[in-house]
Short mmCIF file of C-alpha atoms and ligand atoms in Angstrom, two decimals:
data_model
loop_
_atom_site.label_atom_id
_atom_site.label_comp_id
_atom_site.label_asym_id
_atom_site.label_seq_id
_atom_site.Cartn_x
_atom_site.Cartn_y
_atom_site.Cartn_z
CA MET Y 1 -18.11 -80.68 -3.46
CA ASN Y 2 -21.48 -82.21 -2.72
CA ASN Y 3 -23.64 -81.04 -5.62
CA ILE Y 4 -26.25 -83.84 -5.39
CA LYS Y 5 -27.16 -85.32 -2.01
CA PHE Y 6 -29.42 -88.28 -1.44
CA GLU Y 7 -30.05 -88.65 2.28
CA ASN Y 8 -32.77 -90.60 4.09
CA ASN Y 9 -34.67 -91.02 0.86
CA ARG Y 10 -34.63 -87.26 0.22
CA LEU Y 11 -32.99 -85.61 -2.79
CA PHE Y 12 -31.13 -82.28 -2.47
CA ILE Y 13 -29.10 -80.20 -4.90
CA LEU Y 14 -26.68 -77.36 -4.42
CA ASP Y 15 -28.40 -74.55 -6.35
CA GLN Y 16 -25.73 -73.65 -8.91
CA THR Y 17 -27.60 -70.52 -10.03
CA LYS Y 18 -26.84 -68.96 -6.62
CA LEU Y 19 -23.09 -69.65 -6.72
CA PRO Y 20 -20.61 -68.23 -5.94
CA ASN Y 21 -22.40 -65.85 -3.60
CA GLN Y 22 -24.64 -68.28 -1.73
CA GLU Y 23 -24.35 -72.02 -1.07
CA ILE Y 24 -27.99 -73.10 -0.82
CA TYR Y 25 -29.38 -76.63 -0.97
CA LEU Y 26 -32.83 -77.22 -2.47
CA GLU Y 27 -34.93 -80.25 -1.70
CA MET Y 28 -36.75 -81.87 -4.63
CA LYS Y 29 -40.32 -82.83 -3.79
CA SER Y 30 -41.77 -83.79 -7.16
CA LEU Y 31 -40.90 -84.75 -10.73
CA GLU Y 32 -41.76 -81.20 -11.75
CA ASP Y 33 -39.25 -79.77 -9.23
CA CYS Y 34 -36.62 -82.03 -10.82
CA TYR Y 35 -37.54 -80.97 -14.37
CA ASN Y 36 -37.34 -77.30 -13.37
CA ALA Y 37 -34.00 -77.76 -11.60
CA ILE Y 38 -32.50 -79.19 -14.82
CA GLU Y 39 -34.12 -76.63 -17.10
CA LEU Y 40 -33.10 -73.67 -14.95
CA LEU Y 41 -29.54 -75.03 -14.58
CA GLN Y 42 -29.80 -75.26 -10.80
CA VAL Y 43 -28.16 -78.61 -11.47
CA ARG Y 44 -26.03 -78.70 -14.61
CA GLY Y 45 -23.07 -80.25 -16.40
CA ALA Y 46 -23.71 -83.35 -18.46
CA PRO Y 47 -22.74 -86.13 -15.98
CA ALA Y 48 -24.35 -84.33 -13.01
CA ILE Y 49 -27.59 -83.97 -14.95
CA GLY Y 50 -27.49 -87.73 -15.61
CA ILE Y 51 -26.92 -88.62 -11.95
CA PHE Y 52 -29.61 -86.23 -10.80
CA ALA Y 53 -32.12 -87.41 -13.42
CA ALA Y 54 -31.52 -91.01 -12.32
CA TYR Y 55 -32.42 -90.21 -8.70
CA SER Y 56 -35.34 -88.03 -9.90
CA LEU Y 57 -36.89 -90.81 -11.97
CA ALA Y 58 -36.22 -93.43 -9.30
CA LEU Y 59 -37.92 -91.35 -6.62
CA PHE Y 60 -40.72 -89.53 -8.39
CA HIS Y 61 -41.72 -91.52 -11.46
CA GLU Y 62 -45.45 -91.44 -11.83
CA ASN Y 63 -47.73 -94.32 -12.88
CA ASN Y 64 -46.36 -94.20 -16.38
CA ILE Y 65 -42.57 -94.34 -15.95
CA GLU Y 66 -41.98 -94.10 -19.71
CA LYS Y 67 -43.83 -90.76 -19.78
CA SER Y 68 -41.95 -89.53 -16.69
CA LYS Y 69 -38.69 -90.39 -18.43
CA GLU Y 70 -39.69 -88.54 -21.61
CA TYR Y 71 -40.69 -85.52 -19.55
CA LEU Y 72 -37.32 -85.37 -17.76
CA ASP Y 73 -35.37 -86.01 -21.00
CA SER Y 74 -37.07 -83.03 -22.62
CA ALA Y 75 -35.67 -80.62 -20.00
CA ARG Y 76 -32.34 -80.37 -21.89
CA PRO Y 77 -31.84 -82.11 -25.24
CA THR Y 78 -28.11 -81.86 -25.99
CA ALA Y 79 -26.41 -83.74 -23.13
CA VAL Y 80 -26.82 -87.42 -23.94
CA ASN Y 81 -26.06 -88.40 -20.31
CA LEU Y 82 -29.58 -87.35 -19.31
CA SER Y 83 -31.46 -89.83 -21.48
CA TRP Y 84 -28.72 -92.44 -20.99
CA ALA Y 85 -29.20 -92.33 -17.20
CA THR Y 86 -33.01 -92.32 -17.30
CA GLN Y 87 -32.88 -95.28 -19.71
CA ARG Y 88 -30.84 -97.19 -17.14
CA ILE Y 89 -33.51 -96.50 -14.51
CA LEU Y 90 -36.23 -97.56 -16.95
CA ASN Y 91 -34.37 -100.80 -17.70
CA ALA Y 92 -33.94 -101.43 -13.96
CA PHE Y 93 -37.68 -100.88 -13.48
CA ARG Y 94 -38.51 -103.33 -16.26
CA ASN Y 95 -36.18 -105.90 -14.69
CA GLY Y 96 -37.73 -105.45 -11.23
CA LYS Y 97 -34.54 -104.01 -9.75
CA ASN Y 98 -34.22 -101.46 -6.94
CA LEU Y 99 -34.24 -98.06 -8.68
CA ILE Y 100 -32.45 -96.12 -5.96
CA LYS Y 101 -29.66 -98.69 -5.98
CA GLU Y 102 -29.34 -98.18 -9.73
CA ALA Y 103 -29.16 -94.38 -9.33
CA THR Y 104 -26.50 -94.78 -6.63
CA ALA Y 105 -24.58 -97.12 -8.94
CA ILE Y 106 -24.66 -94.46 -11.69
CA GLN Y 107 -23.29 -91.89 -9.23
CA ASN Y 108 -20.53 -94.21 -7.98
CA GLU Y 109 -19.57 -95.25 -11.50
CA ASP Y 110 -19.24 -91.57 -12.40
CA ILE Y 111 -16.77 -91.03 -9.54
CA ASP Y 112 -14.72 -93.91 -10.84
CA MET Y 113 -14.90 -92.73 -14.47
CA CYS Y 114 -13.95 -89.16 -13.58
CA ARG Y 115 -10.94 -90.43 -11.65
CA LYS Y 116 -9.81 -92.47 -14.66
CA ILE Y 117 -10.39 -89.56 -17.07
CA SER Y 118 -8.40 -87.33 -14.72
CA GLU Y 119 -5.50 -89.79 -14.64
CA TYR Y 120 -5.41 -90.16 -18.43
CA GLY Y 121 -5.66 -86.38 -18.81
CA LEU Y 122 -2.92 -85.73 -16.28
CA SER Y 123 -0.57 -88.02 -18.20
CA LEU Y 124 -0.61 -85.40 -21.00
CA LEU Y 125 0.18 -82.42 -18.76
CA LYS Y 126 3.39 -81.13 -17.18
CA ASP Y 127 4.03 -79.23 -13.98
CA ASN Y 128 3.59 -75.46 -14.37
CA TYR Y 129 1.44 -75.74 -17.48
CA GLY Y 130 -0.83 -72.85 -18.36
CA ILE Y 131 -4.27 -74.33 -19.09
CA LEU Y 132 -7.28 -72.67 -20.66
CA THR Y 133 -10.74 -74.00 -19.92
CA HIS Y 134 -14.23 -73.00 -20.99
CA CYS Y 135 -17.51 -73.34 -19.06
CA ASN Y 136 -17.44 -75.64 -16.03
CA ALA Y 137 -16.54 -79.30 -16.24
CA GLY Y 138 -15.43 -79.86 -12.67
CA GLU Y 139 -16.94 -81.38 -9.57
CA LEU Y 140 -20.10 -79.28 -9.81
CA ALA Y 141 -20.73 -80.71 -13.28
CA THR Y 142 -20.01 -84.34 -12.32
CA SER Y 143 -19.55 -86.36 -9.13
CA LYS Y 144 -15.91 -85.85 -8.17
CA TYR Y 145 -12.83 -84.36 -9.90
CA GLY Y 146 -14.77 -83.59 -13.07
CA THR Y 147 -13.86 -84.15 -16.70
CA GLY Y 148 -12.32 -80.98 -18.18
CA LEU Y 149 -11.11 -79.87 -14.74
CA GLY Y 150 -10.39 -83.39 -13.49
CA PRO Y 151 -6.69 -83.57 -14.46
CA ILE Y 152 -6.17 -80.14 -12.91
CA ILE Y 153 -7.82 -81.07 -9.59
CA LEU Y 154 -6.09 -84.47 -9.47
CA GLY Y 155 -2.76 -82.91 -10.46
CA ASN Y 156 -3.14 -80.34 -7.69
CA GLU Y 157 -3.65 -83.20 -5.19
CA LYS Y 158 -0.41 -84.72 -6.46
CA GLY Y 159 1.55 -81.49 -6.08
CA TYR Y 160 1.47 -80.13 -9.67
CA LYS Y 161 1.22 -76.35 -10.00
CA PHE Y 162 -1.02 -75.33 -12.87
CA HIS Y 163 -1.99 -71.84 -13.98
CA VAL Y 164 -5.58 -71.97 -15.13
CA TYR Y 165 -7.23 -69.38 -17.33
CA SER Y 166 -10.99 -69.64 -17.11
CA ASP Y 167 -13.14 -68.15 -19.86
CA GLU Y 168 -16.07 -66.46 -18.16
CA THR Y 169 -18.39 -68.25 -20.66
CA ARG Y 170 -21.13 -65.96 -21.90
CA PRO Y 171 -24.01 -65.79 -21.42
CA LEU Y 172 -24.48 -67.88 -18.26
CA LEU Y 173 -21.00 -67.29 -16.88
CA GLN Y 174 -20.27 -70.82 -15.70
CA GLY Y 175 -16.55 -70.06 -15.98
CA ALA Y 176 -16.83 -67.02 -13.73
CA ARG Y 177 -19.44 -68.23 -11.29
CA LEU Y 178 -18.49 -71.91 -11.03
CA THR Y 179 -15.03 -72.75 -12.39
CA SER Y 180 -13.19 -69.94 -10.63
CA TYR Y 181 -15.18 -70.68 -7.43
CA GLU Y 182 -14.35 -74.37 -7.60
CA LEU Y 183 -10.66 -73.88 -8.35
CA GLU Y 184 -10.27 -71.22 -5.64
CA LYS Y 185 -11.78 -73.70 -3.16
CA HIS Y 186 -9.12 -76.22 -4.18
CA GLY Y 187 -6.39 -73.58 -3.84
CA ILE Y 188 -5.54 -73.79 -7.57
CA ASP Y 189 -4.14 -70.72 -9.33
CA VAL Y 190 -6.94 -69.39 -11.55
CA THR Y 191 -7.29 -66.24 -13.61
CA LEU Y 192 -10.67 -65.26 -14.98
CA ILE Y 193 -10.72 -63.84 -18.50
CA CYS Y 194 -13.42 -62.58 -20.85
CA ASP Y 195 -14.14 -65.12 -23.59
CA SER Y 196 -12.76 -62.63 -26.09
CA ALA Y 197 -9.36 -62.59 -24.32
CA ALA Y 198 -8.65 -66.25 -25.16
CA SER Y 199 -6.59 -65.41 -28.25
CA THR Y 200 -4.54 -62.87 -26.31
CA VAL Y 201 -3.47 -65.33 -23.60
CA MET Y 202 -2.66 -67.88 -26.30
CA LYS Y 203 -0.66 -65.41 -28.35
CA LYS Y 204 1.27 -64.35 -25.23
CA GLY Y 205 2.39 -67.98 -24.79
CA LEU Y 206 0.51 -68.43 -21.51
CA ILE Y 207 -1.40 -71.52 -22.60
CA ASP Y 208 0.15 -74.98 -23.04
CA ALA Y 209 -3.11 -76.94 -23.33
CA VAL Y 210 -6.86 -76.45 -23.53
CA LEU Y 211 -9.12 -78.79 -21.52
CA VAL Y 212 -12.90 -78.81 -21.96
CA GLY Y 213 -15.77 -81.11 -21.01
CA CYS Y 214 -18.43 -82.15 -23.49
CA ASP Y 215 -22.11 -82.97 -23.71
CA ARG Y 216 -22.13 -85.47 -26.56
CA VAL Y 217 -19.47 -87.07 -28.75
CA ALA Y 218 -20.58 -88.24 -32.20
CA ALA Y 219 -19.18 -91.44 -33.73
CA ASN Y 220 -16.80 -89.41 -35.94
CA GLY Y 221 -15.42 -87.44 -32.96
CA ASP Y 222 -17.33 -84.19 -33.52
CA THR Y 223 -18.27 -83.00 -30.04
CA ALA Y 224 -21.08 -80.84 -28.64
CA ASN Y 225 -19.61 -78.41 -26.14
CA LYS Y 226 -20.69 -75.26 -24.37
CA ILE Y 227 -21.24 -72.41 -26.81
CA GLY Y 228 -17.95 -70.67 -27.57
CA THR Y 229 -15.86 -73.84 -27.38
CA ASN Y 230 -15.50 -74.13 -31.15
CA THR Y 231 -13.99 -70.63 -31.20
CA VAL Y 232 -11.42 -71.74 -28.62
CA ALA Y 233 -10.71 -74.85 -30.72
CA VAL Y 234 -10.13 -72.78 -33.86
CA LEU Y 235 -7.76 -70.49 -31.93
CA SER Y 236 -5.91 -73.49 -30.46
CA LYS Y 237 -5.32 -74.89 -33.94
CA TYR Y 238 -4.04 -71.51 -35.14
CA TYR Y 239 -1.61 -71.17 -32.23
CA GLY Y 240 -0.59 -74.85 -32.25
CA ILE Y 241 -1.92 -75.57 -28.75
CA PRO Y 242 -3.28 -79.07 -27.95
CA PHE Y 243 -7.07 -79.03 -27.61
CA TYR Y 244 -8.38 -81.86 -25.41
CA VAL Y 245 -12.03 -82.87 -24.96
CA LEU Y 246 -12.77 -84.98 -21.88
CA GLY Y 247 -15.86 -87.07 -21.10
CA PRO Y 248 -17.09 -90.42 -19.75
CA TYR Y 249 -18.42 -93.23 -21.93
CA SER Y 250 -22.01 -92.10 -21.27
CA THR Y 251 -21.18 -89.01 -23.36
CA ILE Y 252 -20.30 -90.98 -26.48
CA ASP Y 253 -23.25 -91.41 -28.78
CA PHE Y 254 -22.47 -93.92 -31.51
CA SER Y 255 -25.99 -93.41 -32.88
CA SER Y 256 -25.03 -89.88 -34.00
CA PRO Y 257 -22.71 -90.35 -37.01
CA SER Y 258 -21.51 -86.71 -36.87
CA GLY Y 259 -22.15 -83.39 -35.15
CA GLU Y 260 -24.86 -82.62 -37.69
CA ASN Y 261 -27.09 -85.20 -36.00
CA ILE Y 262 -26.87 -83.55 -32.58
CA VAL Y 263 -29.81 -81.41 -31.44
CA ILE Y 264 -28.59 -78.09 -30.08
CA GLU Y 265 -30.59 -76.58 -27.25
CA GLU Y 266 -31.70 -72.97 -27.80
CA ARG Y 267 -32.36 -70.83 -24.76
CA GLY Y 268 -34.11 -67.54 -24.05
CA ALA Y 269 -33.06 -63.98 -24.91
CA ASN Y 270 -33.21 -63.00 -21.23
CA GLU Y 271 -29.97 -64.94 -20.66
CA ILE Y 272 -28.13 -62.67 -23.12
CA LYS Y 273 -29.79 -59.37 -22.33
CA SER Y 274 -30.82 -59.26 -18.72
CA MET Y 275 -30.20 -62.28 -16.53
CA TYR Y 276 -26.87 -61.20 -15.05
CA PHE Y 277 -27.22 -57.44 -15.48
CA GLU Y 278 -28.79 -54.84 -13.25
CA ASN Y 279 -30.32 -53.20 -16.32
CA PRO Y 280 -31.02 -54.82 -19.71
CA THR Y 281 -28.12 -54.48 -22.13
CA ALA Y 282 -30.29 -54.23 -25.25
CA LEU Y 283 -33.77 -53.11 -26.20
CA SER Y 284 -36.55 -55.56 -25.40
CA GLU Y 285 -37.43 -55.73 -29.13
CA THR Y 286 -33.89 -56.66 -30.19
CA LYS Y 287 -33.83 -60.25 -31.46
CA CYS Y 288 -31.41 -62.70 -29.90
CA TYR Y 289 -30.08 -66.06 -31.00
CA ASN Y 290 -28.93 -68.09 -28.01
CA PRO Y 291 -27.74 -71.62 -28.86
CA ALA Y 292 -26.46 -73.20 -25.64
CA PHE Y 293 -23.87 -75.44 -27.35
CA ASP Y 294 -21.79 -75.56 -30.47
CA ILE Y 295 -20.20 -78.39 -32.37
CA THR Y 296 -16.44 -78.66 -32.29
CA ASP Y 297 -15.28 -80.19 -35.55
CA ASN Y 298 -13.21 -83.32 -35.05
CA SER Y 299 -10.42 -81.82 -37.18
CA LEU Y 300 -9.79 -79.28 -34.40
CA ILE Y 301 -9.52 -81.84 -31.60
CA THR Y 302 -6.09 -83.19 -30.58
CA ALA Y 303 -7.50 -86.03 -28.46
CA ILE Y 304 -10.68 -87.19 -26.75
CA ILE Y 305 -9.89 -88.35 -23.22
CA THR Y 306 -12.28 -90.93 -21.79
CA ASP Y 307 -12.38 -93.33 -18.84
CA LYS Y 308 -11.26 -96.11 -21.21
CA GLY Y 309 -8.24 -94.28 -22.54
CA ILE Y 310 -7.20 -91.57 -24.95
CA ALA Y 311 -8.59 -91.51 -28.49
CA TYR Y 312 -6.57 -89.80 -31.22
CA PRO Y 313 -7.65 -89.04 -34.82
CA PRO Y 314 -9.09 -90.65 -36.83
CA PHE Y 315 -11.74 -90.78 -34.10
CA GLU Y 316 -14.19 -92.91 -36.06
CA LYS Y 317 -11.73 -95.77 -35.59
CA SER Y 318 -10.12 -94.92 -32.25
CA LEU Y 319 -13.40 -94.37 -30.36
CA LYS Y 320 -14.76 -97.68 -31.60
CA GLU Y 321 -11.56 -99.42 -30.57
CA LEU Y 322 -11.76 -97.98 -27.06
CA TYR Y 323 -15.36 -99.05 -26.55
CA ASN Y 324 -15.65 -102.27 -28.48
CA ASP Y 325 -12.93 -104.25 -26.84
O1 LIG O 1 -25.11 -75.70 -19.90
P1 LIG O 1 -24.24 -76.39 -18.91
O2 LIG O 1 -23.73 -75.45 -17.86
O3 LIG O 1 -24.87 -77.63 -18.33
O4 LIG O 1 -23.01 -76.85 -19.79
C1 LIG O 1 -22.02 -77.58 -19.23
C2 LIG O 1 -20.95 -77.86 -20.16
O5 LIG O 1 -20.90 -77.43 -21.26
C3 LIG O 1 -19.93 -78.74 -19.68
O6 LIG O 1 -18.72 -78.40 -20.21
C4 LIG O 1 -20.35 -80.15 -20.09
O7 LIG O 1 -21.66 -80.44 -19.65
C5 LIG O 1 -19.45 -81.13 -19.59
S1 LIG O 1 -19.62 -81.29 -17.88
C6 LIG O 1 -18.45 -82.32 -17.32
#
């Protein structure tokens, strides 16, 4: 799935806001186009935002590259991959390196990391497993395979049959619009459920494991995930179902000691009340609170699956061990 294309020095993205009904590519012509594409979620998913931001800064940085970086970073604050990738471009600039080559390296490294994450994740799954996922952490959100969906897509290639339950993921419906689209394209069995049906499928014994991507992992293993993920984690603990968080090393932020240090992006009321409805679902004066992410407490997480291996609790120690060797 080609979500970010760099061809003949031109940058294109598959507009994810139009999926699954239309597959439209948009060409980026300025830094402002790139900022808007990230802010409007035309390109989304933590690793994909990082890859895209790297190309954006490499191509369109203005006289003051530090300012251009800050501007792009401010488009979405929670996913650490964004500022991590733009920092790499800034470092390359300071060292007189070719910036496009650096952006391409970030993209290629992500393919490699996603493959490794997928292999580690698959080692924990069995044929015929029922798997619940939330939001979209597949190829649209990364480069290839994905993180949360990676083991499923890789397993499918190897002949595993999984039964995936995809939370629709209110309010922006990434599970409905993107995950079910992506899995259908791969020919993987997927059933779309309302977020509120997660406990029912768990209680019925249909779920053997939960797999989700993440936007930032704090040093103690608290993770920032798409809003609603913490609810799924609480339910998993109650029903005794393994809850796995998957992400590349660029998602781990050792400078955030715990989830309390992570800035959570808040988005507009229109996303709750009107964006995906023919008519508004509430009065215009009704207040809304729309945090885009929540923090999953480390005590609810069975394992964090990274490109370097699988970290188990206590995460403070196991994450450091994975990344400091
Ligand atoms: O707001 P989004 O759609 O960018 O949120 C995406 C997610 O929450 C993903 O699960 C996360 O970025 C991990 S992507 C591999």
